[in-house]
PDB file of C-alpha atoms in Angstrom:
ATOM      1  CA  MET A   1     169.134  92.839  32.559  1.00 94.00           C
ATOM      2  CA  LYS A   2     171.869  90.998  30.682  1.00 97.00           C
ATOM      3  CA  ALA A   3     175.268  90.270  32.219  1.00 98.00           C
ATOM      4  CA  VAL A   4     178.594  89.391  30.614  1.00 98.00           C
ATOM      5  CA  VAL A   5     180.902  87.332  32.834  1.00 98.00           C
ATOM      6  CA  LEU A   6     184.590  87.333  31.862  1.00 97.00           C
ATOM      7  CA  ALA A   7     185.630  83.717  32.434  1.00 94.00           C
ATOM      8  CA  ARG A   8     188.503  83.235  30.015  1.00 89.00           C
ATOM      9  CA  GLY A   9     191.346  84.420  32.278  1.00 75.00           C
ATOM     10  CA  ARG A  10     194.507  82.382  31.746  1.00 72.00           C
ATOM     11  CA  GLY A  11     194.850  81.800  35.485  1.00 75.00           C
ATOM     12  CA  GLN A  12     198.637  82.065  35.593  1.00 83.00           C
ATOM     13  CA  ARG A  13     198.658  82.825  39.329  1.00 86.00           C
ATOM     14  CA  MET A  14     196.181  80.020  40.016  1.00 89.00           C
ATOM     15  CA  ARG A  15     198.299  77.510  38.078  1.00 84.00           C
ATOM     16  CA  ALA A  16     201.403  78.440  40.069  1.00 86.00           C
ATOM     17  CA  GLY A  17     202.194  76.065  42.917  1.00 77.00           C
ATOM     18  CA  ASP A  18     201.467  77.205  46.470  1.00 84.00           C
ATOM     19  CA  PRO A  19     202.931  75.284  49.421  1.00 84.00           C
ATOM     20  CA  HIS A  20     200.444  76.988  51.767  1.00 84.00           C
ATOM     21  CA  ALA A  21     197.343  75.805  49.869  1.00 89.00           C
ATOM     22  CA  THR A  22     195.517  72.548  50.606  1.00 90.00           C
ATOM     23  CA  LEU A  23     193.398  71.443  47.661  1.00 93.00           C
ATOM     24  CA  THR A  24     191.231  68.427  46.994  1.00 93.00           C
ATOM     25  CA  PRO A  25     192.104  66.390  43.873  1.00 93.00           C
ATOM     26  CA  ALA A  26     189.216  68.051  41.996  1.00 93.00           C
ATOM     27  CA  GLN A  27     190.368  71.519  43.079  1.00 93.00           C
ATOM     28  CA  ASP A  28     193.951  70.707  42.121  1.00 92.00           C
ATOM     29  CA  ALA A  29     192.798  69.649  38.657  1.00 91.00           C
ATOM     30  CA  ALA A  30     190.879  72.925  38.222  1.00 91.00           C
ATOM     31  CA  ALA A  31     193.865  74.933  39.480  1.00 91.00           C
ATOM     32  CA  ARG A  32     196.190  73.257  36.984  1.00 90.00           C
ATOM     33  CA  GLU A  33     193.834  74.255  34.163  1.00 88.00           C
ATOM     34  CA  GLY A  34     193.600  77.804  35.541  1.00 87.00           C
ATOM     35  CA  TRP A  35     189.825  77.864  34.996  1.00 84.00           C
ATOM     36  CA  LYS A  36     188.912  79.638  38.191  1.00 92.00           C
ATOM     37  CA  ALA A  37     185.186  80.065  37.525  1.00 94.00           C
ATOM     38  CA  LEU A  38     184.800  76.265  37.526  1.00 94.00           C
ATOM     39  CA  MET A  39     186.708  75.765  40.783  1.00 95.00           C
ATOM     40  CA  PRO A  40     184.871  73.247  43.027  1.00 95.00           C
ATOM     41  CA  VAL A  41     183.916  74.994  46.276  1.00 94.00           C
ATOM     42  CA  ALA A  42     181.306  74.356  48.982  1.00 91.00           C
ATOM     43  CA  GLY A  43     179.632  71.509  47.134  1.00 91.00           C
ATOM     44  CA  GLY A  44     179.382  73.310  43.795  1.00 93.00           C
ATOM     45  CA  ARG A  45     181.449  75.483  41.485  1.00 95.00           C
ATOM     46  CA  PHE A  46     182.600  79.038  42.175  1.00 95.00           C
ATOM     47  CA  LEU A  47     180.465  80.206  39.268  1.00 96.00           C
ATOM     48  CA  ASP A  48     177.324  78.863  40.972  1.00 95.00           C
ATOM     49  CA  PHE A  49     177.545  81.577  43.595  1.00 95.00           C
ATOM     50  CA  LEU A  50     178.116  84.383  41.083  1.00 96.00           C
ATOM     51  CA  LEU A  51     175.128  83.225  39.008  1.00 96.00           C
ATOM     52  CA  SER A  52     173.026  83.193  42.190  1.00 95.00           C
ATOM     53  CA  ALA A  53     174.092  86.746  43.068  1.00 95.00           C
ATOM     54  CA  LEU A  54     173.276  87.868  39.528  1.00 96.00           C
ATOM     55  CA  ALA A  55     169.834  86.259  39.703  1.00 96.00           C
ATOM     56  CA  ASP A  56     169.223  87.998  43.034  1.00 95.00           C
ATOM     57  CA  ALA A  57     170.025  91.266  41.238  1.00 95.00           C
ATOM     58  CA  ALA A  58     167.553  90.448  38.409  1.00 95.00           C
ATOM     59  CA  CYS A  59     170.221  89.621  35.822  1.00 95.00           C
ATOM     60  CA  LEU A  60     168.610  86.586  34.219  1.00 94.00           C
ATOM     61  CA  GLU A  61     170.379  86.453  30.830  1.00 97.00           C
ATOM     62  CA  ILE A  62     174.079  85.713  31.229  1.00 97.00           C
ATOM     63  CA  ALA A  63     176.906  85.213  28.735  1.00 98.00           C
ATOM     64  CA  LEU A  64     180.111  83.496  29.831  1.00 98.00           C
ATOM     65  CA  VAL A  65     183.042  84.686  27.715  1.00 98.00           C
ATOM     66  CA  ILE A  66     185.440  81.761  27.318  1.00 96.00           C
ATOM     67  CA  GLY A  67     188.156  80.421  25.014  1.00 93.00           C
ATOM     68  CA  SER A  68     187.586  77.660  22.483  1.00 93.00           C
ATOM     69  CA  GLU A  69     189.707  75.292  24.563  1.00 91.00           C
ATOM     70  CA  GLN A  70     187.315  75.797  27.480  1.00 92.00           C
ATOM     71  CA  ARG A  71     184.083  75.086  25.596  1.00 94.00           C
ATOM     72  CA  PRO A  72     183.744  71.364  26.445  1.00 94.00           C
ATOM     73  CA  ALA A  73     184.155  71.955  30.194  1.00 93.00           C
ATOM     74  CA  PHE A  74     181.861  75.005  30.265  1.00 95.00           C
ATOM     75  CA  LYS A  75     179.289  73.298  28.023  1.00 96.00           C
ATOM     76  CA  ASP A  76     179.122  70.445  30.538  1.00 95.00           C
ATOM     77  CA  TYR A  77     178.797  72.984  33.346  1.00 95.00           C
ATOM     78  CA  VAL A  78     175.889  74.808  31.692  1.00 95.00           C
ATOM     79  CA  ALA A  79     174.173  71.477  31.010  1.00 94.00           C
ATOM     80  CA  SER A  80     174.546  70.562  34.675  1.00 92.00           C
ATOM     81  CA  LEU A  81     172.602  73.626  35.806  1.00 91.00           C
ATOM     82  CA  GLY A  82     169.278  72.062  34.836  1.00 81.00           C
ATOM     83  CA  ARG A  83     166.347  74.229  35.875  1.00 79.00           C
ATOM     84  CA  SER A  84     167.796  77.557  36.887  1.00 83.00           C
ATOM     85  CA  ARG A  85     166.733  81.146  37.444  1.00 90.00           C
ATOM     86  CA  THR A  86     169.191  82.206  34.733  1.00 92.00           C
ATOM     87  CA  MET A  87     169.619  81.524  31.016  1.00 95.00           C
ATOM     88  CA  VAL A  88     173.330  80.990  30.394  1.00 96.00           C
ATOM     89  CA  ASP A  89     175.023  81.194  26.976  1.00 97.00           C
ATOM     90  CA  LEU A  90     178.653  80.681  25.983  1.00 97.00           C
ATOM     91  CA  VAL A  91     180.535  83.267  23.909  1.00 98.00           C
ATOM     92  CA  GLU A  92     184.019  82.541  22.590  1.00 97.00           C
ATOM     93  CA  GLN A  93     186.826  85.087  22.628  1.00 95.00           C
ATOM     94  CA  SER A  94     189.132  84.341  19.699  1.00 92.00           C
ATOM     95  CA  ALA A  95     192.312  85.019  21.670  1.00 91.00           C
ATOM     96  CA  PRO A  96     193.162  86.189  25.219  1.00 89.00           C
ATOM     97  CA  LEU A  97     193.614  89.822  24.225  1.00 91.00           C
ATOM     98  CA  GLY A  98     192.258  91.548  27.315  1.00 92.00           C
ATOM     99  CA  THR A  99     189.029  92.460  29.033  1.00 94.00           C
ATOM    100  CA  ALA A 100     187.838  95.066  26.516  1.00 96.00           C
ATOM    101  CA  HIS A 101     188.383  92.573  23.709  1.00 96.00           C
ATOM    102  CA  ALA A 102     186.431  89.977  25.708  1.00 96.00           C
ATOM    103  CA  VAL A 103     183.453  92.326  26.038  1.00 97.00           C
ATOM    104  CA  TRP A 104     183.602  93.201  22.339  1.00 97.00           C
ATOM    105  CA  SER A 105     183.560  89.469  21.565  1.00 97.00           C
ATOM    106  CA  ALA A 106     180.037  89.353  23.033  1.00 97.00           C
ATOM    107  CA  ARG A 107     178.672  92.215  20.909  1.00 97.00           C
ATOM    108  CA  SER A 108     176.294  90.018  18.879  1.00 97.00           C
ATOM    109  CA  TRP A 109     174.864  88.489  22.042  1.00 98.00           C
ATOM    110  CA  ILE A 110     174.539  91.922  23.693  1.00 97.00           C
ATOM    111  CA  GLY A 111     172.872  93.699  20.779  1.00 96.00           C
ATOM    112  CA  ASP A 112     171.717  97.200  21.721  1.00 95.00           C
ATOM    113  CA  ASP A 113     170.709  96.319  25.280  1.00 96.00           C
ATOM    114  CA  PRO A 114     172.341  97.718  28.424  1.00 97.00           C
ATOM    115  CA  PHE A 115     174.328  95.057  30.250  1.00 98.00           C
ATOM    116  CA  LEU A 116     176.510  94.356  33.268  1.00 98.00           C
ATOM    117  CA  VAL A 117     180.140  93.206  33.035  1.00 98.00           C
ATOM    118  CA  MET A 118     182.164  91.495  35.753  1.00 97.00           C
ATOM    119  CA  ASN A 119     184.993  89.075  36.431  1.00 95.00           C
ATOM    120  CA  GLY A 120     184.287  85.366  36.609  1.00 95.00           C
ATOM    121  CA  ASP A 121     186.743  84.920  39.476  1.00 94.00           C
ATOM    122  CA  ASN A 122     185.146  87.453  41.843  1.00 94.00           C
ATOM    123  CA  LEU A 123     182.029  86.997  43.968  1.00 95.00           C
ATOM    124  CA  TYR A 124     180.337  90.381  44.383  1.00 95.00           C
ATOM    125  CA  PRO A 125     177.689  91.458  46.902  1.00 93.00           C
ATOM    126  CA  ALA A 126     174.255  91.114  45.301  1.00 92.00           C
ATOM    127  CA  ASP A 127     173.391  94.632  46.531  1.00 93.00           C
ATOM    128  CA  ALA A 128     176.263  96.082  44.493  1.00 95.00           C
ATOM    129  CA  LEU A 129     175.050  94.276  41.366  1.00 97.00           C
ATOM    130  CA  ARG A 130     171.466  95.360  42.043  1.00 96.00           C
ATOM    131  CA  GLY A 131     172.625  98.975  42.354  1.00 97.00           C
ATOM    132  CA  LEU A 132     174.117  98.743  38.863  1.00 98.00           C
ATOM    133  CA  VAL A 133     170.923  97.216  37.471  1.00 97.00           C
ATOM    134  CA  GLU A 134     168.863 100.081  38.907  1.00 97.00           C
ATOM    135  CA  LEU A 135     170.889 102.790  37.178  1.00 97.00           C
ATOM    136  CA  THR A 136     169.415 104.503  34.136  1.00 96.00           C
ATOM    137  CA  GLY A 137     172.752 104.678  32.316  1.00 96.00           C
ATOM    138  CA  PRO A 138     176.313 103.349  32.450  1.00 98.00           C
ATOM    139  CA  GLY A 139     178.128 103.122  35.769  1.00 98.00           C
ATOM    140  CA  LEU A 140     180.458 101.137  37.980  1.00 98.00           C
ATOM    141  CA  ALA A 141     180.591  99.704  41.472  1.00 97.00           C
ATOM    142  CA  VAL A 142     183.084 101.611  43.626  1.00 96.00           C
ATOM    143  CA  PHE A 143     184.552 100.144  46.799  1.00 94.00           C
ATOM    144  CA  GLU A 144     186.325 101.945  49.639  1.00 92.00           C
ATOM    145  CA  ARG A 145     189.803 100.466  49.863  1.00 89.00           C
ATOM    146  CA  GLU A 146     189.997 100.136  53.649  1.00 90.00           C
ATOM    147  CA  ARG A 147     186.509  98.607  53.974  1.00 90.00           C
ATOM    148  CA  LEU A 148     187.361  96.151  51.217  1.00 89.00           C
ATOM    149  CA  ILE A 149     190.501  95.072  53.051  1.00 88.00           C
ATOM    150  CA  ALA A 150     188.540  94.628  56.279  1.00 89.00           C
ATOM    151  CA  SER A 151     185.655  92.620  54.825  1.00 89.00           C
ATOM    152  CA  SER A 152     187.160  90.566  52.011  1.00 89.00           C
ATOM    153  CA  ASN A 153     189.776  87.843  51.555  1.00 86.00           C
ATOM    154  CA  ILE A 154     192.019  90.218  49.601  1.00 86.00           C
ATOM    155  CA  PRO A 155     195.240  91.418  51.266  1.00 85.00           C
ATOM    156  CA  ALA A 156     196.190  95.081  51.123  1.00 84.00           C
ATOM    157  CA  GLU A 157     199.114  94.507  48.772  1.00 83.00           C
ATOM    158  CA  ARG A 158     196.814  92.858  46.211  1.00 84.00           C
ATOM    159  CA  ILE A 159     194.188  95.588  46.460  1.00 83.00           C
ATOM    160  CA  ALA A 160     196.925  98.152  45.852  1.00 79.00           C
ATOM    161  CA  ALA A 161     197.201  96.736  42.312  1.00 78.00           C
ATOM    162  CA  PHE A 162     193.502  97.198  41.506  1.00 83.00           C
ATOM    163  CA  ALA A 163     192.302 100.097  39.377  1.00 86.00           C
ATOM    164  CA  GLY A 164     191.983 103.302  41.374  1.00 89.00           C
ATOM    165  CA  VAL A 165     189.134 105.720  40.664  1.00 92.00           C
ATOM    166  CA  THR A 166     188.262 109.333  41.392  1.00 93.00           C
ATOM    167  CA  LEU A 167     184.768 110.819  41.260  1.00 96.00           C
ATOM    168  CA  ASP A 168     183.492 114.278  40.450  1.00 96.00           C
ATOM    169  CA  ALA A 169     181.259 116.326  42.743  1.00 96.00           C
ATOM    170  CA  ASP A 170     178.118 114.707  41.280  1.00 97.00           C
ATOM    171  CA  GLY A 171     179.298 111.145  41.880  1.00 97.00           C
ATOM    172  CA  TYR A 172     180.313 110.357  38.303  1.00 97.00           C
ATOM    173  CA  LEU A 173     183.589 108.755  37.303  1.00 97.00           C
ATOM    174  CA  ALA A 174     186.284 111.397  36.779  1.00 96.00           C
ATOM    175  CA  SER A 175     189.278 109.121  36.180  1.00 92.00           C
ATOM    176  CA  ILE A 176     190.388 105.521  36.445  1.00 88.00           C
ATOM    177  CA  VAL A 177     193.971 104.293  36.624  1.00 81.00           C
ATOM    178  CA  GLU A 178     194.674 100.632  35.866  1.00 70.00           C
ATOM    179  CA  LYS A 179     197.291  98.880  38.042  1.00 63.00           C
ATOM    180  CA  PRO A 180     198.255 101.899  40.218  1.00 56.00           C
ATOM    181  CA  ALA A 181     200.614  99.882  42.474  1.00 52.00           C
ATOM    182  CA  GLY A 182     203.744 101.815  43.314  1.00 55.00           C
ATOM    183  CA  THR A 183     202.042 105.166  43.724  1.00 55.00           C
ATOM    184  CA  ALA A 184     202.989 107.105  46.832  1.00 48.00           C
ATOM    185  CA  THR A 185     199.426 107.058  48.195  1.00 56.00           C
ATOM    186  CA  PRO A 186     197.164 104.066  47.430  1.00 61.00           C
ATOM    187  CA  PRO A 187     193.801 105.102  45.946  1.00 67.00           C
ATOM    188  CA  ALA A 188     190.999 105.427  48.503  1.00 89.00           C
ATOM    189  CA  LEU A 189     188.400 104.185  45.986  1.00 92.00           C
ATOM    190  CA  VAL A 190     188.906 101.125  43.810  1.00 92.00           C
ATOM    191  CA  SER A 191     187.108  99.350  41.000  1.00 93.00           C
ATOM    192  CA  MET A 192     186.587  95.602  41.180  1.00 92.00           C
ATOM    193  CA  ASN A 193     185.689  95.454  37.474  1.00 93.00           C
ATOM    194  CA  ALA A 194     181.901  95.430  37.979  1.00 96.00           C
ATOM    195  CA  TRP A 195     180.229  97.705  35.429  1.00 98.00           C
ATOM    196  CA  ARG A 196     176.995  98.641  33.695  1.00 98.00           C
ATOM    197  CA  PHE A 197     177.590  99.536  30.049  1.00 98.00           C
ATOM    198  CA  ASP A 198     175.519 100.759  27.128  1.00 97.00           C
ATOM    199  CA  ARG A 199     176.146 100.717  23.389  1.00 95.00           C
ATOM    200  CA  GLY A 200     178.457 103.722  23.595  1.00 95.00           C
ATOM    201  CA  VAL A 201     180.877 102.034  25.997  1.00 96.00           C
ATOM    202  CA  LEU A 202     180.605  98.781  24.051  1.00 97.00           C
ATOM    203  CA  ASP A 203     181.664 100.572  20.862  1.00 96.00           C
ATOM    204  CA  ALA A 204     184.658 102.041  22.698  1.00 96.00           C
ATOM    205  CA  CYS A 205     185.813  98.483  23.474  1.00 96.00           C
ATOM    206  CA  SER A 206     186.499  98.006  19.758  1.00 93.00           C
ATOM    207  CA  GLY A 207     188.625 101.130  19.382  1.00 85.00           C
ATOM    208  CA  VAL A 208     190.953 101.034  22.358  1.00 90.00           C
ATOM    209  CA  PRO A 209     194.651 100.383  21.585  1.00 91.00           C
ATOM    210  CA  ARG A 210     196.693  97.727  23.319  1.00 89.00           C
ATOM    211  CA  SER A 211     198.142  98.559  26.717  1.00 86.00           C
ATOM    212  CA  PRO A 212     201.837  98.115  27.587  1.00 85.00           C
ATOM    213  CA  ARG A 213     200.847  94.578  28.632  1.00 83.00           C
ATOM    214  CA  GLY A 214     199.724  93.922  25.066  1.00 85.00           C
ATOM    215  CA  GLU A 215     196.026  93.722  25.918  1.00 89.00           C
ATOM    216  CA  HIS A 216     192.903  95.774  25.240  1.00 93.00           C
ATOM    217  CA  GLU A 217     191.937  96.841  28.773  1.00 91.00           C
ATOM    218  CA  LEU A 218     188.465  97.795  30.010  1.00 92.00           C
ATOM    219  CA  PRO A 219     189.654 100.883  31.961  1.00 90.00           C
ATOM    220  CA  ASP A 220     191.191 102.210  28.739  1.00 91.00           C
ATOM    221  CA  ALA A 221     187.928 101.561  26.883  1.00 94.00           C
ATOM    222  CA  VAL A 222     186.027 103.396  29.612  1.00 95.00           C
ATOM    223  CA  ALA A 223     188.425 106.339  29.346  1.00 93.00           C
ATOM    224  CA  LEU A 224     187.870 106.404  25.574  1.00 94.00           C
ATOM    225  CA  ALA A 225     184.084 106.341  26.062  1.00 96.00           C
ATOM    226  CA  MET A 226     184.361 109.220  28.532  1.00 96.00           C
ATOM    227  CA  ALA A 227     186.434 111.199  26.010  1.00 95.00           C
ATOM    228  CA  ARG A 228     183.546 110.655  23.593  1.00 96.00           C
ATOM    229  CA  GLY A 229     181.077 112.069  26.112  1.00 96.00           C
ATOM    230  CA  ALA A 230     179.970 109.087  28.214  1.00 96.00           C
ATOM    231  CA  ARG A 231     179.267 109.636  31.921  1.00 97.00           C
ATOM    232  CA  LEU A 232     179.457 106.696  34.314  1.00 98.00           C
ATOM    233  CA  LYS A 233     177.628 106.935  37.635  1.00 98.00           C
ATOM    234  CA  ALA A 234     179.366 105.462  40.681  1.00 97.00           C
ATOM    235  CA  VAL A 235     177.441 102.991  42.814  1.00 97.00           C
ATOM    236  CA  ALA A 236     178.814 102.984  46.361  1.00 94.00           C
ATOM    237  CA  ALA A 237     179.391  99.305  47.105  1.00 93.00           C
ATOM    238  CA  SER A 238     179.970  97.651  50.457  1.00 87.00           C
ATOM    239  CA  GLY A 239     180.272  94.115  51.694  1.00 84.00           C
ATOM    240  CA  ALA A 240     182.774  91.375  51.058  1.00 88.00           C
ATOM    241  CA  VAL A 241     184.196  90.576  47.645  1.00 92.00           C
ATOM    242  CA  LEU A 242     185.756  87.130  47.362  1.00 92.00           C
ATOM    243  CA  ASP A 243     188.683  87.018  44.943  1.00 92.00           C
ATOM    244  CA  LEU A 244     189.816  83.678  43.500  1.00 92.00           C
ATOM    245  CA  SER A 245     193.271  84.471  42.123  1.00 90.00           C
ATOM    246  CA  HIS A 246     195.654  82.139  43.975  1.00 90.00           C
ATOM    247  CA  GLN A 247     195.414  78.570  45.192  1.00 93.00           C
ATOM    248  CA  ARG A 248     195.383  79.815  48.788  1.00 90.00           C
ATOM    249  CA  ASP A 249     192.128  81.684  48.031  1.00 91.00           C
ATOM    250  CA  VAL A 250     190.226  78.429  47.490  1.00 92.00           C
ATOM    251  CA  ALA A 251     189.889  77.728  51.223  1.00 90.00           C
TER     252      ALA A 251
END
């Protein structure tokens, strides 16, 4: 199975100063660049652990979607991997125009194969990724909000801003709402942006309009694919998700 890792994020929150964070000089340098996937942690880089989880889930071909300004640093990183269970390629996104645009940027690398998509600044449970691999069609990992708060490093107020999802009686995605913060009742089920897509969802990534934030968003592309007849199966996911958004998350 192929996997597309979205590693271009501008890292605005990571670049912001944090008086409560204690960083090593190498971590501080990575934070100032905002390149969270390359953050030094536990004797390696954050991306090392995501690649390991992907390999455990039998995703052995991986594309890192980056910006042109990131290529030298990521090229050095890929070279440093040496012998690895995974084959890692770099794909450039022409401009930071959102997650759907990032996926569409990898269309030549993807071809007609099914593939996984995930954030480069989240570490997902390998079982959740394996559940996506074992599907026979498109789907997404779905986390229970309260269990995610209890097991992860993500505070409730941050999880409240994640995309909320509802499922139909057969366990397929019925709706997804990006950035639902401010709703009267927080969604019980949330998406952490871990997906399995096919060609139909990939094509929808090219046709989705810009959101109010000025970006082409994956949830909007998924909604467009569903309007065209796609059905996405939910994979019930449990276990901790580590989120590397702020400097205080590094510890």
